[in-house]
Each structure stands twice: as C-alpha cells, then as structure tokens.
Amino acid sequence: MDPLSLSMVTAFLGAAGAGMANEAGKRAWETVGGLVARVVGREVPAPVGVAERESVAGLLVAEALRSPEQARVLAAVMSGRGAGGAAAHGVPRSLPASARFFTDRKGPLALLDREADRKPDGLPKVAVLHGPAGIGTSALAFHWGGREAGRFPDGTLYTDLRGGSASTAPTAATVLRHFLLRLGVPAEYVPPAVEDRVDLFRSLLSGRRLLVVLDHAQSAAQVDPLITAAPGVFTLVVARRPLTGLDAVTVPVGPLSDKDAKRLLAELAGRSAMATARATLPSVLERCAGSPFALRAMAPYLATGPFGGGERTDPPPEGPVRAVAEEAYRRLGAEAARIYRLGSLRPWSSLGAAVVAATAEVPEDDAGRALAELAELQLLESTGDGRYRYRPAVRAHAEEAAAREDGLAGCAAAVARAADWYLRFAVRADYAALKERWHLGPLYAELGPGPYEDEGAAVAALVAEAGNLVEAVLAAEEFGRFDTVCQTVEALWAAQLKAGCHDVLLPALRAGARTAGRHCPGTRTAGRMRIQLAFALMELRQDEEAERELLAAAQDEALAGHARGRATAVESLGLLRLRQWRFRQALECFEEADGLLGRIGPADDGAADVPRARALLHRHRGRALRGLGRFEEAEQRLAAAREFFRESGERYNTARVLTDLAELRLDAADRTGALPLVDEAVALLSKENATVHLTYLAGLRAQCLPDELPERLPDRP
C-alpha cells in the first residue's frame, strides 16, 4: 500500500468532514460514507479523529488498488469537483484607527518592536499588553499596529473578545469564523467544528505576514486557539492583567506621568484652556491619575472648575474611570441621565435608539440625541453604525446609579421592556425571513412580518442583533419570564437556518431548552426548543448532545400528542444518522417519521404540510438507501420526491432531488444517464442564485465526462 496514497486519502477524509458547513460538503460526506460501505460490504461509522480516518482511508486505498473502477470513483470524489473549494483571498484591514493625540509609551512600544523583530525560532510571536481600565492598552495596540502596518503586507485581523457578558463573550469558534470570513473563506465553507477551524486558520496564515490583535482578552484559554507559530504572524493580546498559562512577552502599561498628562490635555483642550485652568489643573491631574481615558473625558471641563464642585487632593478610591463618569453624569439632563442608567442594566453588545427608547420610555428621536450626547461625553463609545456601547467600568457606574435612583422594581421593569422589544423585533424579522414556516407562535399573527425589502435583509437584521438577542433570552430567563425566553428562541430559527451563526446563538438555544424542560416538559414548546437546539448542535458536530436532545424532543412531542412535531424530531435524528454513515438507522428513522405523518387527520394541526413533508422523507429515504447500496429502491423514492416537487413548482427542491438521482447514476457508473439530470438541475438553479450548489453540480458534470478523470489513484506524486 502506497503510504502517500494513504496520506492523501486520510487528508481528504479530514477535509471532507470539516467541510460540512454547506450542503455540498454534506453531500460529499454522505457519498464517501456510501462508498466505504460498498467497499467494505457493511456500514462503517463515520470516522472521528485522525486514527479513525487513517483506518477508513486504508480500506479505501486497498480497494482502489484492487479495482480500477473503484479507483476512478475515489479519484472523482477526491478531485474536489463534487464539493467545491474554499479558496481564500483578500487582505483584511480591520484594526481600528489610532487616537489622534498620542503621547509617551516609548517603553511599551520598544518591547513590541523587539518581539516583532525576533527571528523565527518555531515559537509564536505573542505579546500581552496589560493594564487597568482606561489606561490606554487598546489605544496603544491600535497606535503600534497603525505605525507598523508596513511590517504586515498581508493585513491585520482584529476582534474584541470582551462581549457583553461571560455567557455572550465571543468563543474561539466564533472568532475563528469571523477571521476565516475576513481571510476570504466563503461562509458556506467555514468548518463547523472548532478544531477544523483552527487547522484551516493556521494553514491560511502559514505563509503570510500578518498582525492579529485580540482586544479585551479574559483568559489564556480564550486566546490560545487563535495563536499560530507562523513566522510572519505577530499576535498582540490586550488584557487587564498578564494571562496565566500564555507563553508570551508581557508588556505592562502604566499611568502617564504628569508631564505627559499635561501634554495630552494641552493637545485636547488647547493652550488657552490650560492657562485658564491653571489653578484647578493639579486637582484634575490628581483625579485622572494618569489615565488617558479620564484625561480625554475631562478635557472639555478644564475651565469649569474642579471635580464635584469642590477641591479634592486625594486620589479617587474608585479609580479615575469611575470618577470622570460620575463627573460627566452630574452634568447630564434628566432624560439623558435616565437613558444612561437604564441602558446599563444588561451587558448589551451595543445599543440603538429604538431599543433605548423602549427601555427608557422616551421618544426614539430623543433617545438618538441622548446617545450621541453620551458618546460626546465619553460615557458611551460609538460603534460607527449608529449604535453605542459602554466601557465595562463606566457601565458599572451607570448600573450603580440605576440601583440607587430607580430602585429594584424600576430596574426590573426596564430590563423587561428591553427584552420585550427584542422579542417583537425578532418575531417580525424572522417572519419576514421565513414566511412559509408552519410553527408560528401567537405573536406572528399579531405583528406580521417586518418592513424588510427581502428575506436576505431580514436575516441580516437578525444577525446584526444576534448578541443582544442572546442577552435578551438570558435576561428573560433570569427574571423568570419563561414565555419570553421560548418565544424569542423560536424567533431565532431563520438566523440559524439561513445565516448559520449557530455558535453565537448557542447560549440562547440552551436557555430555551433548559427553560422548557423545567417549566413545561412534555409540551410542544419543549419539543420545539429541543429540536432547535439539536439543529445547532448537529451543525457544530456535537453529535452526542444533539442525539440526546432529539430523543427528548420526540418524547415531549409524543406526550403532547403532536404527531407533526414528533415526526420532525425523528426525521432530524435520521439526518444526524446520515452524517454518521449509519444509513440503516437513518432509514428506520425516516420510515418511523412517515408513519407518524400518517396519523395526522385532515383537521389536525399540520395536515396541510403533510404531502410536502412526505416528499422530503421520500428524498431522505432515497439517500439512506443509496448509502446502503440499494440503488433500485433509492431511485424509486427519489423519483417520487422529484415528481412532487416538479408539480408543486419548487425549483430548489426539484434540483436537489435531481442531484441525488445523478449521484445515484454515477454510483452505478452510468455517466450517460447522469448527465441530463445534472443539466436539468443546473437549469433550475440558475434562477435561484444557488452558487454553492451550482459549483457542486459543475463537479458532477465533470464526472459524467469519461476523459476528465484518471482511471486509478497515482502510485507516486
């Protein structure tokens, strides 16, 4: 057995398993599973890990060396023509701009230069900038990155790891997805498993000269998967303190000296303001304690007197950030102060005028003006898209002010209003994105779809608010608003199905399943929450947990007497079995789901959807039968599905079944019979803008042409 051929097939299996983020990748994976089953003469579980992939690769290579036809089929699958590719390109430039006025920091800048200049020795180039809130660690990273852009011709990757809370802070999987998209990997080719994302990320960076900035890092575990030993890559981590367990150069950032603090104030406020404030300047410097943030916030007030209206010579025990927040808050009008307080009660990722207006019970125009004022006073940060966010230390001050001035009941009511706003927003956007769904809740009929120009715009709106929607679900759970939890999770379905941001939404989906399991077990709601969570887990390759949720969902739906929901749970379990190459069990699931649909009477809930659901099951059974090598039965099932979708005018589903049939013909070495099926599918999908599927079909069409592929695997490179 040629070791190179074995390594090639093992690598292919790894890539195929990692590429299941799109339907083309899932098809290729099922095709390989069926090929393995036919070669071995029995089902072989889908491999997990390198050792299992090597074992399966050995079986395939041995059969390819024995049979020229199997060699041709394996070469066709490995050629990539059936799965498309994730060609990466582009030069990311995502580092925020440096502050206009920047002073001092020669020591930290020199340490960063030294680590960046270090000769490659196999160790990652990593530095951690650390210091207390408001001391300017992020600004220093931006300044150095902008100054040294010439070192990194392949660009800069930036992410803020702060998030809203511990539950919603970006995970390594989420950040890797963001980075891969920035590097030009199409969304549909981002691997679902975090390990595969790490491998792809490091592979793409291996030959690049690039800066990676990880802002507001909280732990070594959070950043470790994002670090590469590529010699041209420099990773700059910004944190409050050195990160234990991270092998990196630590660069402490301390307060500015009085000399540099005066220079910064002069640049910000002007020489005349400095002259006017000569008497109060010592107090200002004392209170700001060398914090660049505090100095910037207080520069506009130099001529208006000392903090708090009286002299103070002692440094603020609560720190300079909180001190200047209190000073700025003292100057706010009543409405802006209320908005400042009530917007801080949850760690929202960012806030727009509409939700702030609902939270504080003020007109939306007033909310917009107040947000802009708060940003001008440094109490909020503008995100550049009409939205704003709090610095953590400032939010802590605002939250304390809310507890003191609005009381527990007032704060709880404000959070409830925010959660309700996000629920209603999500329902309208979800409805506009998926008008055909059968499982609509009561708010869908009340509110109707939102005013979006098309489905894509509605999905984009959901994705833009994904972090806040997750936080709204967690807030509703904490405050015991269990119906709000489940309704909001229900309204995340379009974002799951069409945007694929499963890892971002996972905390909310878990909360939905948790809430329903505790407060309404054995109901349709519980079944729906579990199915929704299981769908995300399947896409993230967390198969064991997905299976548990689907089995529990089927039980909930059975107890509720809801045959349609139970059929969906069992069907979903069958789809999981397909991905696991457990084709016989998948077929049993699809048969069981069909039997459940048969119990739905004409007047029962979901009756109108039964014919279409059965057509989908015909297709799924055809796929399972193909994996088992029962080609004639598979073709009968697929033909039945094709006729239904043709008659109903569903071009996309018709094309999917035609693709299944073409693959079936290719399995039987009937290239002539496969070609017209491929061409018909291409004609249908050309009107659907289904780029990924069209790429897949181009690969299948190439397989239909006998001169396009080698007859056997190469013995040598």
XYZ file of C-alpha atoms in Angstrom:
717
model
C 0.000 0.000 0.000
C 1.489 3.309 -1.050
C 1.944 5.498 2.031
C 1.494 8.675 0.043
C -1.829 7.487 -1.311
C -2.883 6.598 2.220
C -1.923 10.055 3.472
C -3.763 11.683 0.568
C -6.988 9.816 1.326
C -6.643 10.444 5.073
C -6.206 14.164 4.420
C -9.211 14.113 2.095
C -11.382 12.491 4.766
C -10.310 15.178 7.214
C -11.143 17.942 4.734
C -14.463 16.352 3.779
C -15.527 16.050 7.409
C -14.503 19.633 8.078
C -16.395 20.917 5.049
C -19.907 20.061 6.186
C -20.887 23.685 6.700
C -22.796 23.637 3.418
C -24.997 21.190 1.569
C -22.283 20.406 -0.957
C -19.987 19.335 1.861
C -22.699 17.215 3.466
C -23.373 15.529 0.112
C -19.710 14.741 -0.379
C -19.511 13.289 3.139
C -22.539 11.048 2.557
C -21.086 9.976 -0.798
C -17.856 8.893 0.891
C -19.841 7.032 3.560
C -21.777 5.108 0.944
C -18.575 4.349 -0.962
C -16.938 3.000 2.189
C -19.981 0.826 2.978
C -19.958 -0.684 -0.523
C -16.206 -1.293 -0.478
C -16.270 -2.995 2.932
C -19.618 -4.706 2.470
C -21.059 -3.262 5.676
C -21.715 0.058 7.361
C -18.649 1.756 8.809
C -19.288 4.563 11.334
C -18.124 7.962 10.191
C -14.564 8.461 11.437
C -13.809 10.874 14.249
C -10.182 11.833 14.749
C -7.002 11.083 12.851
C -6.674 7.407 13.836
C -10.178 6.530 12.622
C -9.666 8.498 9.404
C -6.452 6.581 8.718
C -8.268 3.283 9.261
C -11.051 4.170 6.829
C -8.510 5.548 4.338
C -6.695 2.218 4.428
C -9.881 0.402 3.418
C -10.473 2.785 0.512
C -6.908 2.672 -0.777
C -6.781 -1.127 -0.640
C -9.963 -1.384 -2.721
C -8.765 1.303 -5.151
C -5.549 -0.611 -5.799
C -7.576 -3.774 -6.413
C -10.298 -2.283 -8.636
C -9.673 0.317 -11.385
C -13.344 1.321 -11.273
C -13.219 1.968 -7.540
C -10.004 3.914 -8.108
C -11.813 6.065 -10.660
C -14.745 6.677 -8.303
C -12.458 7.527 -5.387
C -10.394 9.847 -7.566
C -13.588 11.538 -8.721
C -14.709 12.156 -5.153
C -11.251 13.303 -4.065
C -10.876 15.632 -7.028
C -12.987 18.182 -5.176
C -15.294 18.538 -8.160
C -18.206 17.360 -6.094
C -17.695 19.608 -3.110
C -16.370 22.927 -4.312
C -13.483 24.683 -2.658
C -12.807 27.306 -0.054
C -10.388 29.495 -1.938
C -9.209 32.161 0.452
C -8.189 35.596 -0.718
C -8.159 39.245 0.273
C -6.109 41.446 2.573
C -8.019 42.167 5.804
C -7.585 45.636 7.292
C -9.786 45.551 10.381
C -7.679 47.323 13.012
C -9.448 50.380 14.475
C -7.808 53.749 13.886
C -5.307 55.119 16.379
C -6.168 58.094 18.587
C -5.293 61.456 17.026
C -3.337 62.628 20.059
C -0.967 60.034 21.444
C 1.856 60.664 23.867
C 4.621 58.811 25.719
C 4.620 54.961 25.776
C 8.168 54.690 24.442
C 8.945 51.731 26.705
C 5.977 49.539 25.722
C 6.428 50.426 22.044
C 10.070 49.322 22.213
C 9.075 45.975 23.768
C 6.543 45.382 20.983
C 9.186 46.227 18.366
C 11.596 43.766 19.948
C 9.108 40.858 19.907
C 8.016 41.620 16.356
C 11.659 41.732 15.222
C 12.552 38.413 16.866
C 13.996 35.944 14.393
C 11.792 32.922 13.635
C 12.579 30.090 16.032
C 9.417 27.982 15.882
C 7.805 29.809 18.796
C 4.788 32.039 18.245
C 5.401 35.772 18.319
C 2.997 36.916 21.032
C 2.859 39.960 23.308
C 0.323 40.812 26.018
C -0.365 44.498 26.678
C -1.917 44.731 30.131
C -3.085 47.477 32.457
C -6.118 48.738 34.408
C -9.291 50.106 32.842
C -8.860 53.383 30.982
C -5.066 53.222 30.954
C -4.905 53.040 27.154
C -3.868 49.448 26.385
C -6.191 49.181 23.375
C -5.162 52.620 22.111
C -1.530 51.569 22.371
C -2.227 48.429 20.319
C -4.017 50.484 17.661
C -1.203 53.026 17.569
C 1.545 50.432 17.207
C -0.423 48.437 14.625
C -1.079 51.529 12.533
C 2.507 52.712 12.796
C 3.895 49.305 11.836
C 1.426 48.459 9.049
C 4.324 48.128 6.616
C 5.566 45.085 8.531
C 2.339 43.259 7.684
C 1.577 43.469 3.955
C -0.981 40.665 4.286
C -3.134 42.743 6.595
C -4.469 42.891 10.146
C -7.112 40.814 11.895
C -8.850 42.397 14.890
C -11.504 41.164 17.285
C -12.931 42.409 20.572
C -13.171 39.493 22.995
C -15.000 41.492 25.639
C -18.524 40.575 24.592
C -21.499 41.552 26.666
C -21.029 39.034 29.480
C -19.313 35.756 30.281
C -22.209 33.963 28.575
C -22.095 36.050 25.411
C -18.368 36.803 25.123
C -17.050 35.528 21.780
C -15.769 31.959 21.908
C -12.746 30.753 19.974
C -15.117 29.130 17.471
C -16.937 32.421 16.886
C -13.725 34.417 16.484
C -12.244 31.841 14.121
C -15.351 32.012 11.953
C -15.020 35.810 11.849
C -11.316 35.597 10.968
C -11.847 32.977 8.257
C -14.516 35.151 6.650
C -12.109 38.116 6.777
C -9.479 35.972 5.069
C -11.849 35.304 2.188
C -13.249 31.900 3.083
C -16.899 31.816 1.934
C -19.355 31.408 4.802
C -20.580 28.091 3.446
C -17.041 26.657 3.616
C -16.231 27.608 7.203
C -15.831 24.249 9.020
C -18.420 23.560 11.734
C -16.020 22.084 14.314
C -13.674 24.395 16.203
C -10.722 22.020 15.741
C -11.149 22.166 11.966
C -11.453 25.943 12.075
C -8.169 26.099 13.969
C -6.468 23.897 11.371
C -7.790 25.957 8.464
C -6.906 29.256 10.143
C -3.337 28.193 10.838
C -2.955 26.780 7.328
C -4.103 30.030 5.758
C -1.689 32.048 7.904
C 1.325 29.784 7.401
C 2.879 31.871 4.626
C 1.515 35.306 5.490
C 2.950 38.388 7.194
C 0.030 39.486 9.279
C -0.886 41.141 12.597
C -3.583 39.607 14.824
C -4.947 41.840 17.607
C -7.077 40.212 20.323
C -8.601 43.009 22.390
C -10.009 42.689 25.925
C -8.908 39.074 26.357
C -10.107 37.425 29.549
C -8.058 34.215 29.775
C -5.319 32.206 28.115
C -7.864 29.538 27.166
C -9.850 32.132 25.211
C -6.914 33.167 23.026
C -4.780 30.016 22.783
C -6.636 28.541 19.751
C -6.136 31.873 17.931
C -2.341 31.814 18.162
C -0.156 30.452 15.382
C 3.576 29.799 15.165
C 3.692 31.065 11.572
C 6.935 33.125 11.381
C 5.299 36.107 9.697
C 2.396 36.419 12.144
C 2.518 38.598 15.270
C -0.289 38.200 17.810
C -0.940 41.190 20.061
C -3.182 40.460 23.048
C -4.760 43.245 25.133
C -5.860 42.350 28.673
C -6.364 43.797 32.145
C -3.609 41.588 33.590
C -0.999 39.057 32.419
C -2.729 35.871 31.289
C -1.574 32.898 33.334
C -0.599 29.988 31.143
C 0.001 32.014 27.987
C 3.581 31.852 26.696
C 4.010 35.488 25.705
C 6.045 38.625 26.297
C 4.221 40.737 28.889
C 4.150 44.493 28.289
C 2.793 46.445 31.288
C 1.110 49.763 30.558
C 1.025 52.223 33.457
C -0.319 55.718 34.054
C 1.029 58.724 32.197
C 3.449 60.951 34.034
C 2.193 64.423 34.990
C 4.322 65.859 32.193
C 2.766 63.626 29.555
C -0.708 64.056 31.056
C -0.358 67.851 30.714
C 0.859 67.446 27.140
C -2.191 65.299 26.273
C -4.564 67.785 27.931
C -2.961 70.641 26.003
C -3.387 68.813 22.713
C -7.024 68.013 23.512
C -8.181 71.267 25.112
C -5.792 73.859 23.730
C -3.231 76.151 25.376
C -5.748 78.829 26.336
C -7.910 76.335 28.249
C -4.804 75.087 30.031
C -3.934 78.648 31.032
C -7.466 79.298 32.293
C -7.427 76.080 34.319
C -4.017 76.663 35.879
C -5.440 76.806 39.382
C -7.534 73.655 39.105
C -5.091 71.664 36.962
C -3.426 69.885 39.918
C -6.823 68.650 41.087
C -7.688 67.415 37.595
C -4.375 65.595 37.257
C -4.804 64.061 40.705
C -8.287 62.815 39.905
C -7.378 61.496 36.446
C -4.384 59.601 37.896
C -2.577 59.350 34.574
C -5.487 57.632 32.804
C -5.683 58.720 29.132
C -9.415 57.932 29.100
C -10.057 60.123 32.135
C -7.937 62.939 30.714
C -9.846 62.843 27.415
C -13.163 62.837 29.231
C -12.232 65.801 31.438
C -10.527 67.963 28.801
C -13.779 69.805 27.881
C -14.289 70.797 31.550
C -10.881 72.248 32.344
C -12.189 75.756 32.674
C -15.367 74.876 34.605
C -13.910 74.081 37.988
C -12.748 71.027 39.917
C -14.500 67.685 40.235
C -17.686 67.587 42.202
C -17.729 71.350 42.683
C -15.041 71.366 45.381
C -11.337 70.856 45.851
C -10.058 67.339 46.369
C -6.483 66.377 46.803
C -6.874 62.663 47.485
C -6.938 60.247 44.504
C -10.368 58.703 43.910
C -10.688 55.331 45.685
C -12.968 54.042 42.909
C -10.438 54.763 40.153
C -10.185 57.509 37.547
C -12.671 55.993 35.069
C -15.465 55.884 37.626
C -14.519 59.336 38.882
C -14.862 61.011 35.498
C -18.033 59.017 34.797
C -19.550 60.492 37.947
C -18.415 63.976 36.959
C -19.942 63.673 33.489
C -23.119 62.087 34.857
C -23.560 65.007 37.266
C -23.796 67.347 34.271
C -26.483 65.374 32.360
C -30.080 66.432 31.952
C -32.780 64.225 33.464
C -33.658 62.346 30.246
C -30.063 61.641 29.203
C -29.250 60.546 32.746
C -32.199 58.116 32.738
C -31.089 56.656 29.412
C -27.522 56.345 30.694
C -28.689 54.436 33.770
C -31.289 52.121 32.254
C -29.240 51.176 29.214
C -26.595 49.707 31.500
C -28.708 47.112 33.272
C -27.651 44.262 30.988
C -24.323 43.857 29.180
C -25.805 44.516 25.727
C -23.222 44.226 22.964
C -24.345 47.611 21.589
C -27.499 49.727 21.648
C -29.508 51.597 19.043
C -32.028 54.363 19.534
C -35.126 52.165 19.094
C -34.428 49.739 21.940
C -33.157 52.549 24.179
C -36.394 54.462 23.592
C -38.427 51.416 24.617
C -36.238 50.738 27.644
C -36.294 54.297 28.995
C -39.835 55.093 27.758
C -38.809 58.139 25.746
C -39.389 59.113 22.088
C -36.949 57.488 19.679
C -35.637 60.829 18.372
C -34.867 61.925 21.932
C -33.101 58.621 22.557
C -30.926 59.127 19.482
C -29.896 62.627 20.576
C -29.166 61.433 24.111
C -26.971 58.581 22.875
C -24.945 60.997 20.768
C -24.546 63.306 23.782
C -23.406 60.425 25.989
C -20.821 59.453 23.405
C -19.553 63.034 23.207
C -19.091 62.978 26.976
C -17.139 59.681 26.736
C -19.838 57.856 28.695
C -20.540 55.664 25.659
C -18.437 54.519 22.717
C -19.814 54.829 19.194
C -19.505 51.638 17.134
C -19.733 53.652 13.925
C -23.108 52.332 12.733
C -25.493 54.437 14.786
C -25.076 52.185 17.801
C -23.274 52.649 21.086
C -21.765 50.577 23.884
C -20.456 51.025 27.419
C -16.942 50.591 28.676
C -17.152 47.957 31.451
C -16.064 50.363 34.215
C -18.488 53.051 33.019
C -21.341 50.520 32.825
C -20.627 49.522 36.412
C -21.015 53.175 37.441
C -24.269 53.544 35.490
C -25.641 50.319 36.956
C -24.927 51.519 40.498
C -26.631 54.822 39.719
C -29.680 52.930 38.419
C -29.901 50.787 41.545
C -29.669 53.921 43.693
C -32.079 56.145 41.760
C -34.518 53.774 40.019
C -34.745 51.005 42.597
C -35.062 47.276 42.079
C -38.577 47.440 40.661
C -37.687 50.207 38.207
C -34.605 48.352 37.002
C -36.511 45.081 36.566
C -39.234 46.852 34.585
C -36.636 48.458 32.303
C -34.988 45.101 31.560
C -38.407 43.598 30.837
C -39.171 46.390 28.365
C -35.849 45.775 26.596
C -36.454 42.017 26.421
C -39.952 42.617 25.046
C -38.583 44.968 22.391
C -36.050 42.381 21.253
C -38.737 39.688 21.176
C -41.035 41.747 18.952
C -38.142 42.772 16.727
C -37.036 39.139 16.321
C -40.540 37.870 15.546
C -41.072 40.409 12.756
C -37.641 39.813 11.237
C -37.963 36.031 11.486
C -41.420 36.141 9.900
C -40.128 38.246 7.004
C -37.204 35.859 6.512
C -39.315 32.649 6.578
C -42.954 33.348 5.812
C -43.665 29.695 4.944
C -42.905 28.166 8.345
C -45.655 26.112 9.947
C -44.771 26.510 13.613
C -45.614 30.169 14.109
C -46.332 31.425 17.623
C -49.116 33.847 18.652
C -47.026 37.000 18.136
C -46.505 36.178 14.453
C -50.199 36.624 13.732
C -50.361 39.755 15.875
C -47.299 41.551 14.469
C -46.858 40.209 10.952
C -43.585 40.433 9.015
C -41.284 43.410 9.423
C -40.778 46.002 6.662
C -37.744 44.404 5.009
C -37.136 44.635 1.276
C -36.429 40.915 1.002
C -35.644 37.801 3.032
C -31.914 38.497 2.976
C -32.390 41.902 4.598
C -34.482 40.342 7.365
C -31.831 37.702 8.062
C -29.130 40.386 8.094
C -31.124 42.342 10.692
C -31.333 39.273 12.931
C -27.611 38.607 12.593
C -26.774 42.229 13.440
C -28.700 41.904 16.720
C -27.638 38.312 17.462
C -25.581 39.185 20.537
C -28.357 41.282 22.038
C -30.996 38.651 21.247
C -28.944 36.105 23.158
C -28.605 38.535 26.067
C -32.370 39.220 25.972
C -33.068 35.491 26.273
C -30.678 35.165 29.217
C -32.225 38.219 30.881
C -35.732 36.832 30.439
C -34.624 33.517 31.930
C -33.036 35.270 34.915
C -36.177 37.323 35.565
C -38.486 34.303 35.275
C -40.128 35.434 32.029
C -40.204 31.919 30.642
C -42.702 32.550 27.843
C -40.478 35.379 26.567
C -37.491 33.012 26.594
C -39.189 30.416 24.413
C -40.825 32.890 22.039
C -37.548 34.710 21.446
C -35.672 31.456 20.836
C -38.397 30.412 18.394
C -37.775 33.663 16.518
C -34.081 32.800 16.045
C -34.867 29.993 13.597
C -34.249 31.987 10.415
C -30.887 33.163 11.733
C -29.989 29.532 12.449
C -31.234 28.138 9.176
C -30.064 30.823 6.774
C -27.125 32.569 8.466
C -25.500 29.604 10.177
C -24.401 31.565 13.262
C -25.046 28.547 15.471
C -22.130 29.099 17.833
C -23.231 32.687 18.553
C -26.825 31.646 19.275
C -25.977 28.519 21.254
C -26.278 30.119 24.759
C -29.823 31.272 23.922
C -30.784 27.914 22.426
C -29.542 26.129 25.532
C -31.550 28.555 27.672
C -34.662 27.801 25.628
C -34.293 24.043 26.048
C -33.422 24.458 29.723
C -36.406 26.700 30.402
C -38.900 24.493 28.575
C -37.539 21.347 30.224
C -38.013 22.844 33.686
C -41.291 24.695 33.278
C -43.286 22.969 30.538
C -41.928 19.440 29.967
C -43.924 17.141 27.746
C -45.303 20.004 25.649
C -44.974 21.134 22.043
C -42.947 24.084 23.283
C -40.432 21.793 24.976
C -40.172 19.664 21.854
C -39.641 22.689 19.657
C -36.938 24.165 21.910
C -35.037 20.856 21.962
C -35.262 20.429 18.180
C -33.954 23.929 17.650
C -31.010 23.316 19.987
C -30.304 19.944 18.383
C -30.189 21.527 14.930
C -27.412 23.867 16.049
C -25.543 21.058 17.797
C -25.688 18.955 14.640
C -24.231 21.789 12.596
C -21.474 22.242 15.178
C -20.678 18.486 15.076
C -21.665 17.951 18.702
C -23.470 14.766 17.748
C -23.892 13.068 21.124
C -25.652 16.022 22.692
C -27.714 16.566 19.542
C -28.919 12.979 19.718
C -29.957 13.334 23.354
C -31.932 16.472 22.581
C -33.693 14.900 19.599
C -34.710 11.829 21.592
C -36.006 14.071 24.371
C -37.840 16.223 21.813
C -39.573 13.191 20.333
C -40.686 12.201 23.833
C -42.002 15.704 24.580
C -43.938 15.796 21.315
C -45.351 12.326 21.982
C -46.567 13.358 25.439
C -48.128 16.446 23.875
C -49.891 14.311 21.263
C -48.331 16.363 18.467
C -47.588 13.940 15.644
C -46.171 16.581 13.299
C -43.614 17.763 15.823
C -42.683 14.213 16.773
C -42.185 13.375 13.097
C -39.855 16.374 12.768
C -37.771 15.193 15.726
C -37.485 11.650 14.364
C -36.708 12.943 10.861
C -33.963 15.164 12.289
C -32.498 12.162 14.096
C -32.424 10.379 10.738
C -30.499 13.253 9.183
C -27.993 13.003 12.024
C -27.633 9.291 11.284
C -26.902 10.068 7.615
C -23.986 12.272 8.654
C -22.738 9.498 10.901
C -22.861 6.992 7.980
C -25.394 4.942 9.941
C -27.606 4.507 6.885
C -29.733 1.627 8.178
C -30.712 3.511 11.317
C -31.339 6.628 9.240
C -33.751 4.684 7.052
C -35.574 3.393 10.128
C -35.973 6.952 11.409
C -37.406 8.151 8.094
C -39.827 5.214 7.990
C -40.948 5.986 11.534
C -41.421 9.669 10.699
C -43.549 8.735 7.694
C -45.711 6.533 9.888
C -46.238 9.427 12.301
C -47.330 11.686 9.443
C -49.886 9.040 8.521
C -51.604 9.571 11.870
C -52.413 13.216 11.118
C -56.050 13.621 10.166
C -57.424 16.233 7.733
C -58.494 18.522 10.576
C -55.352 18.090 12.686
C -52.599 20.651 13.144
C -50.022 20.443 10.340
C -52.296 18.492 7.969
C -51.688 20.885 5.066
C -47.945 20.317 5.310
C -48.096 16.508 5.252
C -47.724 15.966 1.469
C -44.617 18.129 1.303
C -43.188 16.561 4.445
C -43.671 13.115 2.938
C -41.951 14.187 -0.275
C -38.946 15.285 1.769
C -38.977 11.928 3.525
C -39.010 10.174 0.147
C -35.837 12.070 -0.663
C -34.217 11.288 2.675
C -35.059 7.599 2.339
C -33.550 7.611 -1.118
C -30.314 8.997 0.311
C -30.231 6.338 3.041
C -30.950 3.550 0.552
C -28.169 4.828 -1.675
C -25.756 4.618 1.248
C -26.851 1.000 1.740
C -26.216 0.224 -1.931
C -29.907 -0.445 -2.631
C -29.877 1.644 -5.777
C -33.147 0.479 -7.359
C -35.190 1.245 -4.234
C -33.357 4.528 -3.821
C -34.259 5.574 -7.348
C -37.941 4.809 -6.732
C -38.030 7.006 -3.646
C -36.140 9.832 -5.297
C -38.348 9.703 -8.382
C -41.443 10.067 -6.195
C -39.933 13.113 -4.498
C -38.946 14.616 -7.861
C -42.484 14.354 -9.201
C -43.981 16.054 -6.153
C -41.577 18.986 -6.244
C -41.948 19.363 -10.012
C -45.731 19.561 -9.678
C -45.555 21.989 -6.748
C -43.145 24.253 -8.643
C -40.339 24.099 -6.067
C -37.318 24.583 -8.273
C -34.754 24.321 -5.493
C -36.033 21.048 -4.062
C -36.547 19.617 -7.547
C -32.908 20.392 -8.324
C -31.757 18.794 -5.085
C -33.551 15.546 -5.929
C -32.212 15.628 -9.496
C -28.743 15.924 -7.996
C -29.429 12.885 -5.807
C -30.524 10.916 -8.863
C -27.435 11.977 -10.817
C -25.189 10.804 -7.992
C -27.066 7.511 -7.949
C -26.388 7.032 -11.657
C -22.718 7.835 -11.163
C -22.548 5.248 -8.378
C -23.716 2.721 -10.958
C -21.115 4.013 -13.479
C -23.964 5.320 -15.690
C -22.383 8.615 -16.725
C -24.606 8.974 -19.782
C -27.748 8.704 -17.657
C -26.408 11.141 -15.047
C -25.566 13.969 -17.461
C -29.121 15.101 -18.408
C -30.137 15.041 -14.731
C -27.242 17.338 -13.882
C -28.071 19.676 -16.758
C -31.730 19.906 -15.717
C -30.711 20.729 -12.136
C -28.335 23.426 -13.397
C -31.117 24.980 -15.475
C -33.411 25.127 -12.474
C -30.844 26.536 -10.054
C -29.588 29.196 -12.440
C -32.775 31.061 -11.473
C -32.220 30.590 -7.741
C -28.751 32.174 -7.313
C -27.618 28.944 -5.612
C -23.899 29.434 -6.207
C -22.641 26.674 -3.927
C -24.967 24.063 -5.369
C -24.122 25.124 -8.919
C -20.431 24.663 -8.125
C -21.216 21.190 -6.843
C -23.169 20.386 -9.998
C -20.260 21.545 -12.149
C -18.167 18.916 -10.402
C -20.754 16.220 -11.011
C -20.965 17.191 -14.666
C -17.203 16.786 -14.986
C -17.550 13.280 -13.565
C -20.026 12.482 -16.324
C -17.311 13.096 -18.932
C -15.128 9.952 -19.101
C -11.921 11.644 -20.195
C -11.919 14.120 -17.338
C -10.726 11.821 -14.539
C -7.799 9.442 -14.006
C -8.594 5.730 -14.123
C -6.708 4.994 -10.916
C -5.008 6.647 -7.994
C -1.414 7.688 -8.692
C 1.212 5.382 -7.246
C 3.642 8.237 -6.748
C 3.392 12.042 -6.602
